[in-house]
Structure formats: C-alpha cells, structure tokens
Amino acid sequence: MRYLPLSDTDRSEMLARIGVNHVDELFADVPKNLLLKEPVDLPRRKGELEVERILSRMSSKNISASSVPFFVGAGAYKHHVPATVDHLIQRSEFLTSYTPYQPEIAQGTLQYLFEFQTQVAALTGMDVANASMYDGSTGTGEAVLMAHRVTKRRKAVLSGGLHPHYTDVVKTLSDMASDETIILAPDVRGTEDILSQIDDTTSCVVVQSPDVFGNVRDLKPIADKAHQHGALLIAVFTEVVSLGLLKSPGSMGADIVVGEGQSIGNALNFGGPYVGLFATQSKYIRQMPGRLCGETVDADGNRGFVLTLSTREQHIRRDKATSNICTNSGLCSLAFTIHMTLLGEKGLSRLARINHANAVKLADQLSQVKGVEVLNETFFNEFTVKLAKPAAEVVERLAEKGVLAGVPVSRLMPGAGLDNLLLVASTEVNTDDDRAALVAALKEVL
C-alpha cells in the first residue's frame, strides 16, 4: 500500500469540511495531561532497509515464549496449536474473505460461523452464542451494556477477581454513558462478600471464574441472589480451556457468558488479534450485540446459512441498534472452530485435565521453595504465589536466567499493595524440565 502524504492545503480543506480549526480539536476528549508536549523521539525518516535493521535489533531484545520455560498467563495463554489450524486458515478463500453480507456467495463463511456459535453455546452451557466479539475485555463491556438494556437499570457490580483490563473497559464504557459501576477491592483468595452488594437497583453482577488470581468460583449462590433482585449474572472467563473441566457457567445460572477464546486455535501474537466469546439465554437474543448466523432452507428445500440477526447501526435504525461493534473476529473464529473440531469433546476434556495436572505439579513444587507461598485453595491452570521479594524484581532476575516466570500482580494492579504476588500459569506446553528450571531459578533468586 502506497503512503500518500497530505499537503497543508489538503489538511486545511479537510478540517474546514468537518468544522474544526486545528487537528488538536479532534482529541478534545483526551485529558490534556496525557497528551505529549512534543513529538515522539524518533527519526523523521529512514529508508526501508534501515528501518528493517533497526526493528530487527529491537526485536532481538525480546525473549521468545517458545525459546525458554514459560509460565506467563493473566488472560493470554500459551497452548499448542496444531499445524493443521494455520494451514487451513491460510487458504485464500478463508484468509481473504470478509463480512458475509451476500449469503449466496458466502455459504462457507456462514457455515463455519454457525458451527463456531454451536461450539461456544455448548462450551458455556447457554442457549445461543453470537459470531464472536473482538476479545474478552470488550465483550465484557458489551455484556454490561446488554444487561442494562434488559433490566432497564444502570448499575453494575464488578467482582474484585475480575481481570483489571476487563474492569477498565467496563468502567470506560460506563463512565461515557454515565452508568454506575461498583468495583470491589482485589480479591486474592476469592472470598469477597459480593452478595451484600446486590440490591433492587443492581442491573448485573460480573464475576470471573477462574478469576484473575486463579480461584475457581461457585457462581450458583451469586446467580440466585442476583435473580432474587431482578439482576443478571454475567460470568466471565479468560481461559476457555477451563470449560473442558469445570462446570459450565450456564449450568450455574449465568444469564450472559463472555470471555476470551484465544487459547483455542490462536497463538499469543504479541497481544492479538484474539476472539471474544459471547453467549446468552434465548430470551435475551434480541439484545445481544454482534451477529448471529442461522441455518435455513432455500426455495428448493436445500440447507443454507444466513445472517439471522445483525443489530448494529449500519443495518438498522440507530435507536434500535444493540452495539456498533464493527465486525467479528472471523479468521480467529475459524481458527477456534478448526482446533475445537480437531479436539472434540473428549480431546478438550483431556487437554483440560493435562493443564490442571501440570499446574498442580508446579504448585506442589513451588510450595517447597523457601520464600514462596501458594495462596490458592482451588485453581485450574493458573494460581497466585506470594514471594519473599517484590515479584517484578524476581521476574526480571529470572528472565536473565532464561525463565519467564509469570506476571507480577503489581503490573496489573499498581499501587494495590500486592507487590509480592506473582501469577503463574502452567499449560500442556510445560514439561518437567521447565518446572524444574523455574524452581531452581527461584531458589537462587529468593
């Protein structure tokens, strides 16, 4: 794609057309203290070869997740993705396809999205799922907005075990709409009294399980209390593989289930693109954001697939739209569907059990290290440990030794007084040698 620079005349004409005097006026919603006072300290221009060399030198400073023992999670997990997945999604008919506006020429796309929805509904224990969201965090924000539409209330209660990035997205959307959010304090052990926060003004309660600290939560009492007050329970997950072993959120009374599907079929990719999963009960289907693909028959009685619902502003009246989410993560959804199909129900269950077993092995070994305390009573493949030193400092020391040990809680929750806590994840890719390397390195550093 060519870069065509604008002249001063071009810029002036564009600004005049939209009715502003200066480009800075387009950023009026950004707090002034967050705006840079001067341009970023980068060269004004470089040749293509020079740029490649500079970026190569920068990238060489990274430690690849595949090159060392890796125990980083906190919402993005390293799993084995079969080579079949990447091979199939790179076929031109999948890689270059876009939105299936014309069903007569998009039957393949519509079919795999229909199958994706079926898989997500089965995993979450819900009646219906949409054709995906951008990711788990934005999906959670959309779920809260949906709950407000359903209940005609404007107050959300957010668990202290909800991933801070998810909390931030909900709060940003809520603040812009003048909605109320009750955000509970960080809940390291999963023992918060969230029930006392639910009353007749509550629209929804947002609870993550396994939560950001790894605790597995029983959603049934929360769902019961929410329903007594006419509120909805939004169940969140960041590790979709956990649904192969734990009770489904739907079976525990969730009204909306939303989370991140990256672990199935999608590599880490430096933070994206990922795929948000969104499911709900059939009675709320018309308030669900995003798209819904359906199965039908044509005039000759042949099976076919269509966009059954597409309730965004481009398609219907603005006051009737449920969301202006611009697209679904189609290629990531396809990767999810292929990987899930390869696994099957038994394969997913086995994968989940391997994840849990590996995490239990690691927790047992870490608990024997002086200066390490495992805080969780329950977990899936991720748990929290308390170290004798600040976790951020320990992680840097271990990285120098060729071990990526996890995510310091202080990175997710700065200023919360949790500096010595470390989130550690162990999936099917971790070996006995990996676990031994982490334990040995911790003994040297602590």
Short mmCIF file of C-alpha atoms in Angstrom, two decimals:
data_model
loop_
_atom_site.label_atom_id
_atom_site.label_comp_id
_atom_site.label_asym_id
_atom_site.label_seq_id
_atom_site.Cartn_x
_atom_site.Cartn_y
_atom_site.Cartn_z
CA MET A 1 0.00 0.00 0.00
CA ARG A 2 1.45 3.40 -1.00
CA TYR A 3 1.73 6.20 1.52
CA LEU A 4 0.34 9.41 0.01
CA PRO A 5 1.28 12.42 2.20
CA LEU A 6 -1.10 15.35 2.56
CA SER A 7 -0.24 18.92 1.71
CA ASP A 8 -1.08 21.84 4.02
CA THR A 9 -3.89 22.75 1.62
CA ASP A 10 -5.28 19.20 1.84
CA ARG A 11 -5.30 19.36 5.63
CA SER A 12 -6.95 22.78 5.70
CA GLU A 13 -9.71 21.65 3.36
CA MET A 14 -10.36 18.51 5.42
CA LEU A 15 -10.51 20.43 8.71
CA ALA A 16 -12.81 23.04 7.18
CA ARG A 17 -15.15 20.35 5.89
CA ILE A 18 -15.64 18.84 9.37
CA GLY A 19 -15.83 22.25 11.04
CA VAL A 20 -12.68 22.44 13.19
CA ASN A 21 -9.76 24.83 13.05
CA HIS A 22 -6.94 22.54 14.15
CA VAL A 23 -6.28 18.81 14.26
CA ASP A 24 -5.80 19.02 18.06
CA GLU A 25 -9.54 19.69 18.39
CA LEU A 26 -10.15 16.10 17.27
CA PHE A 27 -8.54 14.92 20.52
CA ALA A 28 -10.63 17.06 22.85
CA ASP A 29 -11.79 14.00 24.83
CA VAL A 30 -8.20 13.04 25.74
CA PRO A 31 -7.14 14.61 29.10
CA LYS A 32 -4.56 17.33 28.47
CA ASN A 33 -2.10 15.82 30.97
CA LEU A 34 -1.93 12.67 28.82
CA LEU A 35 -1.04 14.49 25.60
CA LEU A 36 2.60 14.60 24.56
CA LYS A 37 4.19 18.03 24.71
CA GLU A 38 6.41 17.28 21.71
CA PRO A 39 6.71 14.61 19.00
CA VAL A 40 7.96 11.14 19.92
CA ASP A 41 11.75 10.92 19.83
CA LEU A 42 12.02 9.00 16.57
CA PRO A 43 13.92 9.76 13.36
CA ARG A 44 11.82 11.79 10.96
CA ARG A 45 12.62 9.45 8.07
CA LYS A 46 14.59 6.31 7.29
CA GLY A 47 14.96 4.06 4.29
CA GLU A 48 13.21 0.69 4.21
CA LEU A 49 16.42 -1.29 4.74
CA GLU A 50 17.42 0.94 7.65
CA VAL A 51 14.01 0.51 9.29
CA GLU A 52 14.23 -3.28 8.94
CA ARG A 53 17.64 -3.33 10.61
CA ILE A 54 16.52 -1.07 13.46
CA LEU A 55 13.39 -3.12 14.15
CA SER A 56 15.35 -6.38 13.93
CA ARG A 57 17.76 -5.12 16.58
CA MET A 58 14.83 -4.10 18.77
CA SER A 59 13.04 -7.44 18.37
CA SER A 60 16.20 -9.37 19.21
CA LYS A 61 15.95 -7.96 22.75
CA ASN A 62 12.73 -9.95 23.29
CA ILE A 63 12.77 -13.42 24.80
CA SER A 64 10.53 -15.61 22.68
CA ALA A 65 7.83 -17.54 24.52
CA SER A 66 8.88 -20.67 22.63
CA SER A 67 12.57 -20.41 23.47
CA VAL A 68 12.55 -20.68 27.28
CA PRO A 69 10.43 -22.17 30.10
CA PHE A 70 7.28 -20.05 30.00
CA PHE A 71 4.75 -19.58 32.81
CA VAL A 72 3.05 -16.33 31.79
CA GLY A 73 -0.75 -16.14 31.72
CA ALA A 74 -3.02 -13.49 33.23
CA GLY A 75 -5.50 -13.57 30.36
CA ALA A 76 -3.30 -14.72 27.46
CA TYR A 77 -2.08 -18.32 27.48
CA LYS A 78 0.48 -20.34 25.56
CA HIS A 79 -1.04 -23.55 24.21
CA HIS A 80 -0.06 -25.90 21.43
CA VAL A 81 -1.89 -25.02 18.22
CA PRO A 82 -1.84 -27.92 15.69
CA ALA A 83 -0.21 -27.11 12.35
CA THR A 84 -3.50 -28.04 10.68
CA VAL A 85 -5.10 -24.88 12.02
CA ASP A 86 -2.70 -22.42 10.42
CA HIS A 87 -2.60 -24.46 7.20
CA LEU A 88 -6.37 -24.29 6.78
CA ILE A 89 -6.96 -20.66 7.77
CA GLN A 90 -4.33 -19.55 5.25
CA ARG A 91 -6.29 -20.95 2.34
CA SER A 92 -7.19 -17.99 0.16
CA GLU A 93 -10.96 -18.46 0.42
CA PHE A 94 -10.70 -18.06 4.20
CA LEU A 95 -7.82 -15.61 4.50
CA THR A 96 -9.21 -13.04 2.06
CA SER A 97 -12.92 -13.31 2.82
CA TYR A 98 -14.67 -10.51 4.66
CA THR A 99 -18.12 -9.84 6.02
CA PRO A 100 -20.73 -12.30 4.67
CA TYR A 101 -23.23 -9.68 3.50
CA GLN A 102 -24.19 -11.74 0.46
CA PRO A 103 -25.14 -15.21 1.70
CA GLU A 104 -25.36 -16.65 -1.80
CA ILE A 105 -21.59 -16.28 -2.21
CA ALA A 106 -20.57 -16.67 1.46
CA GLN A 107 -22.02 -20.05 2.41
CA GLY A 108 -18.66 -21.38 3.60
CA THR A 109 -18.06 -18.40 5.87
CA LEU A 110 -21.59 -18.51 7.25
CA GLN A 111 -21.36 -22.25 7.86
CA TYR A 112 -18.17 -22.12 9.92
CA LEU A 113 -19.54 -19.16 11.91
CA PHE A 114 -22.69 -21.19 12.58
CA GLU A 115 -20.52 -24.09 13.75
CA PHE A 116 -18.45 -21.71 15.88
CA GLN A 117 -21.61 -20.44 17.57
CA THR A 118 -22.72 -24.01 18.21
CA GLN A 119 -19.41 -24.87 19.85
CA VAL A 120 -19.44 -21.76 22.05
CA ALA A 121 -23.02 -22.38 23.17
CA ALA A 122 -22.14 -25.97 24.09
CA LEU A 123 -18.98 -24.93 25.97
CA THR A 124 -20.70 -22.24 28.02
CA GLY A 125 -23.92 -24.18 28.63
CA MET A 126 -26.04 -21.41 27.09
CA ASP A 127 -28.85 -21.40 24.51
CA VAL A 128 -27.23 -19.20 21.88
CA ALA A 129 -23.90 -17.57 21.03
CA ASN A 130 -23.00 -14.83 18.58
CA ALA A 131 -20.43 -14.93 15.77
CA SER A 132 -17.73 -13.54 18.12
CA MET A 133 -16.54 -10.27 19.59
CA TYR A 134 -13.18 -8.53 19.35
CA ASP A 135 -11.85 -10.07 22.57
CA GLY A 136 -12.88 -10.96 26.10
CA SER A 137 -12.50 -7.48 27.59
CA THR A 138 -14.58 -5.60 25.03
CA GLY A 139 -17.08 -8.47 25.10
CA THR A 140 -17.45 -7.96 28.85
CA GLY A 141 -18.14 -4.27 28.33
CA GLU A 142 -20.81 -5.15 25.76
CA ALA A 143 -22.32 -7.68 28.17
CA VAL A 144 -22.77 -4.99 30.83
CA LEU A 145 -24.42 -2.66 28.32
CA MET A 146 -26.70 -5.51 27.26
CA ALA A 147 -27.68 -6.17 30.89
CA HIS A 148 -28.60 -2.51 31.30
CA ARG A 149 -30.89 -2.77 28.26
CA VAL A 150 -32.55 -5.93 29.56
CA THR A 151 -33.10 -4.77 33.16
CA LYS A 152 -33.66 -1.06 32.44
CA ARG A 153 -31.20 -0.36 35.27
CA ARG A 154 -27.79 1.32 35.17
CA LYS A 155 -25.68 -0.14 38.00
CA ALA A 156 -23.12 -2.94 37.56
CA VAL A 157 -21.30 -4.70 40.41
CA LEU A 158 -17.83 -5.92 39.41
CA SER A 159 -16.05 -8.64 41.36
CA GLY A 160 -12.60 -7.96 42.79
CA GLY A 161 -11.48 -11.08 40.97
CA LEU A 162 -12.29 -9.67 37.52
CA HIS A 163 -9.24 -9.10 35.34
CA PRO A 164 -8.24 -5.42 35.74
CA HIS A 165 -8.15 -4.88 31.96
CA TYR A 166 -11.73 -6.11 31.72
CA THR A 167 -12.69 -3.86 34.64
CA ASP A 168 -11.09 -0.87 32.92
CA VAL A 169 -13.03 -1.47 29.70
CA VAL A 170 -16.33 -1.73 31.58
CA LYS A 171 -15.57 1.41 33.57
CA THR A 172 -14.61 3.38 30.45
CA LEU A 173 -17.84 2.47 28.67
CA SER A 174 -19.89 3.08 31.81
CA ASP A 175 -18.34 6.47 32.50
CA MET A 176 -19.08 7.63 28.96
CA ALA A 177 -22.73 6.58 29.39
CA SER A 178 -22.98 7.96 32.97
CA ASP A 179 -23.70 4.44 34.28
CA GLU A 180 -22.76 3.40 37.80
CA THR A 181 -20.09 0.78 38.48
CA ILE A 182 -19.38 -0.72 41.89
CA ILE A 183 -15.85 -2.15 41.71
CA LEU A 184 -14.89 -4.38 44.63
CA ALA A 185 -11.36 -4.46 46.04
CA PRO A 186 -8.87 -7.01 44.64
CA ASP A 187 -9.90 -10.42 45.95
CA VAL A 188 -6.76 -12.55 46.13
CA ARG A 189 -8.34 -15.58 47.81
CA GLY A 190 -11.80 -15.41 46.22
CA THR A 191 -13.67 -14.84 49.47
CA GLU A 192 -15.29 -11.45 48.82
CA ASP A 193 -18.84 -10.77 50.04
CA ILE A 194 -20.26 -9.89 46.66
CA LEU A 195 -23.78 -10.94 47.69
CA SER A 196 -24.13 -7.94 50.02
CA GLN A 197 -23.60 -5.58 47.07
CA ILE A 198 -26.67 -6.82 45.18
CA ASP A 199 -29.91 -4.90 45.65
CA ASP A 200 -33.04 -3.88 43.75
CA THR A 201 -31.11 -1.21 41.81
CA THR A 202 -28.49 -3.63 40.51
CA SER A 203 -28.51 -4.33 36.79
CA CYS A 204 -25.85 -7.04 36.74
CA VAL A 205 -23.09 -8.74 38.69
CA VAL A 206 -19.87 -9.52 36.81
CA VAL A 207 -17.85 -12.45 38.17
CA GLN A 208 -14.86 -14.21 36.63
CA SER A 209 -14.10 -17.91 37.13
CA PRO A 210 -11.34 -18.93 37.26
CA ASP A 211 -10.70 -15.39 38.43
CA VAL A 212 -7.63 -13.28 37.71
CA PHE A 213 -5.89 -14.80 40.74
CA GLY A 214 -6.77 -18.32 39.59
CA ASN A 215 -9.55 -19.09 42.10
CA VAL A 216 -12.41 -21.27 40.85
CA ARG A 217 -15.69 -19.63 41.90
CA ASP A 218 -19.10 -21.17 42.59
CA LEU A 219 -21.48 -18.96 40.63
CA LYS A 220 -24.74 -20.55 41.80
CA PRO A 221 -25.25 -18.52 45.03
CA ILE A 222 -24.41 -15.31 43.18
CA ALA A 223 -26.85 -16.14 40.38
CA ASP A 224 -29.60 -16.92 42.90
CA LYS A 225 -29.13 -13.65 44.78
CA ALA A 226 -28.97 -11.65 41.55
CA HIS A 227 -32.18 -13.21 40.24
CA GLN A 228 -33.99 -12.53 43.53
CA HIS A 229 -33.39 -8.83 42.90
CA GLY A 230 -34.13 -8.88 39.18
CA ALA A 231 -30.47 -8.57 38.21
CA LEU A 232 -28.43 -10.62 35.73
CA LEU A 233 -25.28 -12.64 36.34
CA ILE A 234 -22.51 -12.09 33.78
CA ALA A 235 -19.99 -14.93 34.01
CA VAL A 236 -16.53 -14.14 32.63
CA PHE A 237 -13.55 -16.35 31.79
CA THR A 238 -10.12 -15.60 30.35
CA GLU A 239 -9.04 -19.24 29.91
CA VAL A 240 -11.53 -21.07 27.68
CA VAL A 241 -9.76 -24.42 28.14
CA SER A 242 -11.06 -24.44 31.71
CA LEU A 243 -14.56 -25.09 30.32
CA GLY A 244 -13.36 -28.56 29.37
CA LEU A 245 -13.12 -29.49 33.05
CA LEU A 246 -15.21 -27.11 35.17
CA LYS A 247 -18.99 -26.80 35.38
CA SER A 248 -20.33 -24.61 32.61
CA PRO A 249 -21.44 -21.09 33.65
CA GLY A 250 -24.88 -21.80 32.19
CA SER A 251 -25.36 -24.79 34.50
CA MET A 252 -24.70 -22.47 37.46
CA GLY A 253 -27.35 -19.94 36.47
CA ALA A 254 -25.44 -17.38 34.39
CA ASP A 255 -27.55 -15.13 32.17
CA ILE A 256 -24.70 -13.93 29.95
CA VAL A 257 -21.36 -15.70 29.49
CA VAL A 258 -18.45 -13.87 27.94
CA GLY A 259 -14.72 -14.41 27.71
CA GLU A 260 -11.55 -14.87 25.73
CA GLY A 261 -11.20 -17.71 23.22
CA GLN A 262 -7.52 -17.15 22.38
CA SER A 263 -6.39 -20.40 23.99
CA ILE A 264 -8.13 -22.47 21.30
CA GLY A 265 -6.56 -22.16 17.86
CA ASN A 266 -4.95 -18.75 18.35
CA ALA A 267 -1.32 -18.14 19.28
CA LEU A 268 -0.21 -15.34 21.59
CA ASN A 269 0.68 -12.98 18.69
CA PHE A 270 2.06 -10.16 20.87
CA GLY A 271 -1.44 -9.43 22.19
CA GLY A 272 -3.75 -10.07 19.25
CA PRO A 273 -5.84 -10.43 17.30
CA TYR A 274 -7.92 -12.52 19.70
CA VAL A 275 -11.51 -13.71 19.68
CA GLY A 276 -14.22 -12.80 22.18
CA LEU A 277 -16.84 -15.42 23.01
CA PHE A 278 -20.35 -14.25 23.88
CA ALA A 279 -23.36 -16.41 24.78
CA THR A 280 -26.70 -15.86 26.47
CA GLN A 281 -30.16 -17.28 27.05
CA SER A 282 -32.53 -17.38 24.10
CA LYS A 283 -34.97 -14.94 25.72
CA TYR A 284 -32.32 -12.20 25.54
CA ILE A 285 -31.28 -12.89 21.96
CA ARG A 286 -32.54 -9.59 20.53
CA GLN A 287 -30.45 -7.63 23.00
CA MET A 288 -27.25 -9.50 22.14
CA PRO A 289 -24.55 -7.45 20.36
CA GLY A 290 -22.73 -8.59 17.25
CA ARG A 291 -24.00 -11.01 14.64
CA LEU A 292 -25.93 -14.25 14.72
CA CYS A 293 -25.71 -16.77 11.87
CA GLY A 294 -28.60 -19.15 11.36
CA GLU A 295 -29.48 -22.29 9.43
CA THR A 296 -32.35 -22.30 6.93
CA VAL A 297 -33.52 -23.85 3.66
CA ASP A 298 -33.76 -22.21 0.23
CA ALA A 299 -36.71 -22.22 -2.18
CA ASP A 300 -35.75 -25.74 -3.30
CA GLY A 301 -35.51 -27.08 0.22
CA ASN A 302 -31.70 -27.18 0.28
CA ARG A 303 -29.84 -26.45 3.53
CA GLY A 304 -28.30 -22.99 3.71
CA PHE A 305 -26.90 -20.41 6.12
CA VAL A 306 -27.80 -16.75 6.61
CA LEU A 307 -27.18 -13.76 8.85
CA THR A 308 -30.21 -14.15 11.11
CA LEU A 309 -29.52 -11.10 13.28
CA SER A 310 -27.15 -8.21 12.68
CA THR A 311 -28.22 -5.50 15.06
CA ARG A 312 -25.64 -2.77 14.59
CA GLU A 313 -26.11 0.80 13.44
CA GLN A 314 -25.10 0.06 9.85
CA HIS A 315 -28.03 -2.30 9.42
CA ILE A 316 -30.95 -0.93 11.43
CA ARG A 317 -32.13 2.34 12.94
CA ARG A 318 -29.62 3.75 15.35
CA ASP A 319 -32.06 3.78 18.27
CA LYS A 320 -32.71 0.06 17.72
CA ALA A 321 -29.05 -1.00 17.48
CA THR A 322 -27.59 -3.04 20.32
CA SER A 323 -23.99 -2.19 19.50
CA ASN A 324 -21.80 -0.59 16.89
CA ILE A 325 -19.16 -3.30 17.05
CA CYS A 326 -17.79 -3.09 13.54
CA THR A 327 -17.04 -6.73 12.77
CA ASN A 328 -16.48 -10.15 14.23
CA SER A 329 -13.06 -11.78 14.55
CA GLY A 330 -13.83 -14.07 11.61
CA LEU A 331 -10.44 -15.62 10.91
CA CYS A 332 -9.75 -16.11 14.63
CA SER A 333 -13.21 -17.69 14.98
CA LEU A 334 -12.32 -20.08 12.18
CA ALA A 335 -9.04 -20.99 13.90
CA PHE A 336 -11.01 -21.64 17.10
CA THR A 337 -13.53 -23.82 15.25
CA ILE A 338 -10.89 -25.90 13.47
CA HIS A 339 -8.91 -26.52 16.66
CA MET A 340 -12.05 -27.34 18.62
CA THR A 341 -13.17 -29.75 15.90
CA LEU A 342 -9.79 -31.47 15.97
CA LEU A 343 -10.02 -31.84 19.74
CA GLY A 344 -13.63 -32.92 20.03
CA GLU A 345 -15.35 -33.19 23.40
CA LYS A 346 -13.06 -35.92 24.73
CA GLY A 347 -9.94 -34.18 23.46
CA LEU A 348 -10.87 -30.89 25.13
CA SER A 349 -11.57 -32.67 28.40
CA ARG A 350 -8.22 -34.45 28.22
CA LEU A 351 -6.41 -31.21 27.38
CA ALA A 352 -8.06 -29.51 30.36
CA ARG A 353 -7.05 -32.34 32.70
CA ILE A 354 -3.44 -32.17 31.49
CA ASN A 355 -3.43 -28.40 32.13
CA HIS A 356 -4.74 -28.86 35.64
CA ALA A 357 -2.35 -31.71 36.42
CA ASN A 358 0.64 -29.67 35.24
CA ALA A 359 -0.43 -26.72 37.37
CA VAL A 360 -0.87 -28.96 40.43
CA LYS A 361 2.64 -30.37 39.93
CA LEU A 362 4.07 -26.87 39.71
CA ALA A 363 2.16 -25.61 42.75
CA ASP A 364 3.37 -28.58 44.81
CA GLN A 365 6.97 -27.96 43.79
CA LEU A 366 6.83 -24.20 44.38
CA SER A 367 5.31 -24.68 47.82
CA GLN A 368 8.53 -26.43 48.85
CA VAL A 369 10.69 -23.42 47.93
CA LYS A 370 11.68 -21.18 50.83
CA GLY A 371 10.19 -17.73 50.33
CA VAL A 372 7.27 -18.95 48.20
CA GLU A 373 3.68 -19.38 49.44
CA VAL A 374 0.91 -20.72 47.20
CA LEU A 375 -2.25 -18.76 48.06
CA ASN A 376 -4.95 -20.69 46.19
CA GLU A 377 -7.12 -23.45 47.57
CA THR A 378 -8.65 -24.04 44.13
CA PHE A 379 -7.33 -23.31 40.64
CA PHE A 380 -7.34 -24.61 37.07
CA ASN A 381 -4.01 -23.97 35.32
CA GLU A 382 -3.06 -20.68 36.98
CA PHE A 383 -2.52 -19.66 40.58
CA THR A 384 -1.05 -16.92 42.76
CA VAL A 385 2.10 -17.19 44.82
CA LYS A 386 3.42 -14.80 47.46
CA LEU A 387 7.16 -14.22 47.27
CA ALA A 388 9.63 -13.00 49.86
CA LYS A 389 10.63 -10.20 47.48
CA PRO A 390 8.76 -7.91 45.06
CA ALA A 391 7.53 -10.07 42.20
CA ALA A 392 8.52 -7.61 39.45
CA GLU A 393 12.12 -7.70 40.65
CA VAL A 394 12.09 -11.51 40.81
CA VAL A 395 10.63 -11.82 37.30
CA GLU A 396 13.40 -9.65 35.86
CA ARG A 397 16.08 -11.69 37.61
CA LEU A 398 14.57 -14.94 36.35
CA ALA A 399 14.33 -13.59 32.80
CA GLU A 400 18.08 -13.01 32.92
CA LYS A 401 18.40 -16.70 33.75
CA GLY A 402 16.23 -17.71 30.80
CA VAL A 403 12.95 -18.37 32.63
CA LEU A 404 9.75 -16.35 32.09
CA ALA A 405 8.19 -16.91 35.48
CA GLY A 406 4.78 -15.23 35.29
CA VAL A 407 3.05 -11.88 35.66
CA PRO A 408 3.63 -9.67 38.73
CA VAL A 409 0.26 -8.60 40.15
CA SER A 410 1.72 -5.11 40.55
CA ARG A 411 1.83 -4.86 36.76
CA LEU A 412 -1.94 -5.40 36.58
CA MET A 413 -2.83 -3.57 39.79
CA PRO A 414 -0.21 -0.90 40.50
CA GLY A 415 -0.50 0.72 43.89
CA ALA A 416 -2.74 -2.01 45.33
CA GLY A 417 -0.15 -3.19 47.86
CA LEU A 418 0.21 -6.57 46.16
CA ASP A 419 3.80 -6.16 45.00
CA ASN A 420 4.98 -9.55 46.27
CA LEU A 421 2.30 -11.54 44.43
CA LEU A 422 3.04 -13.41 41.20
CA LEU A 423 0.57 -15.06 38.81
CA VAL A 424 1.93 -18.34 37.48
CA ALA A 425 0.34 -20.37 34.67
CA SER A 426 1.25 -23.91 33.61
CA THR A 427 -0.35 -25.37 30.48
CA GLU A 428 0.19 -28.51 28.42
CA VAL A 429 3.32 -27.00 26.83
CA ASN A 430 5.25 -27.03 30.13
CA THR A 431 7.50 -30.02 30.75
CA ASP A 432 9.04 -31.46 33.90
CA ASP A 433 12.31 -29.81 32.86
CA ASP A 434 10.55 -26.43 32.56
CA ARG A 435 9.11 -26.74 36.04
CA ALA A 436 12.48 -27.82 37.44
CA ALA A 437 14.14 -24.80 35.81
CA LEU A 438 11.66 -22.41 37.43
CA VAL A 439 12.07 -23.98 40.85
CA ALA A 440 15.86 -23.95 40.62
CA ALA A 441 15.96 -20.34 39.45
CA LEU A 442 13.63 -19.22 42.25
CA LYS A 443 15.85 -20.88 44.84
CA GLU A 444 18.79 -18.88 43.55
CA VAL A 445 16.98 -15.55 43.45
CA LEU A 446 14.95 -15.62 46.69
#
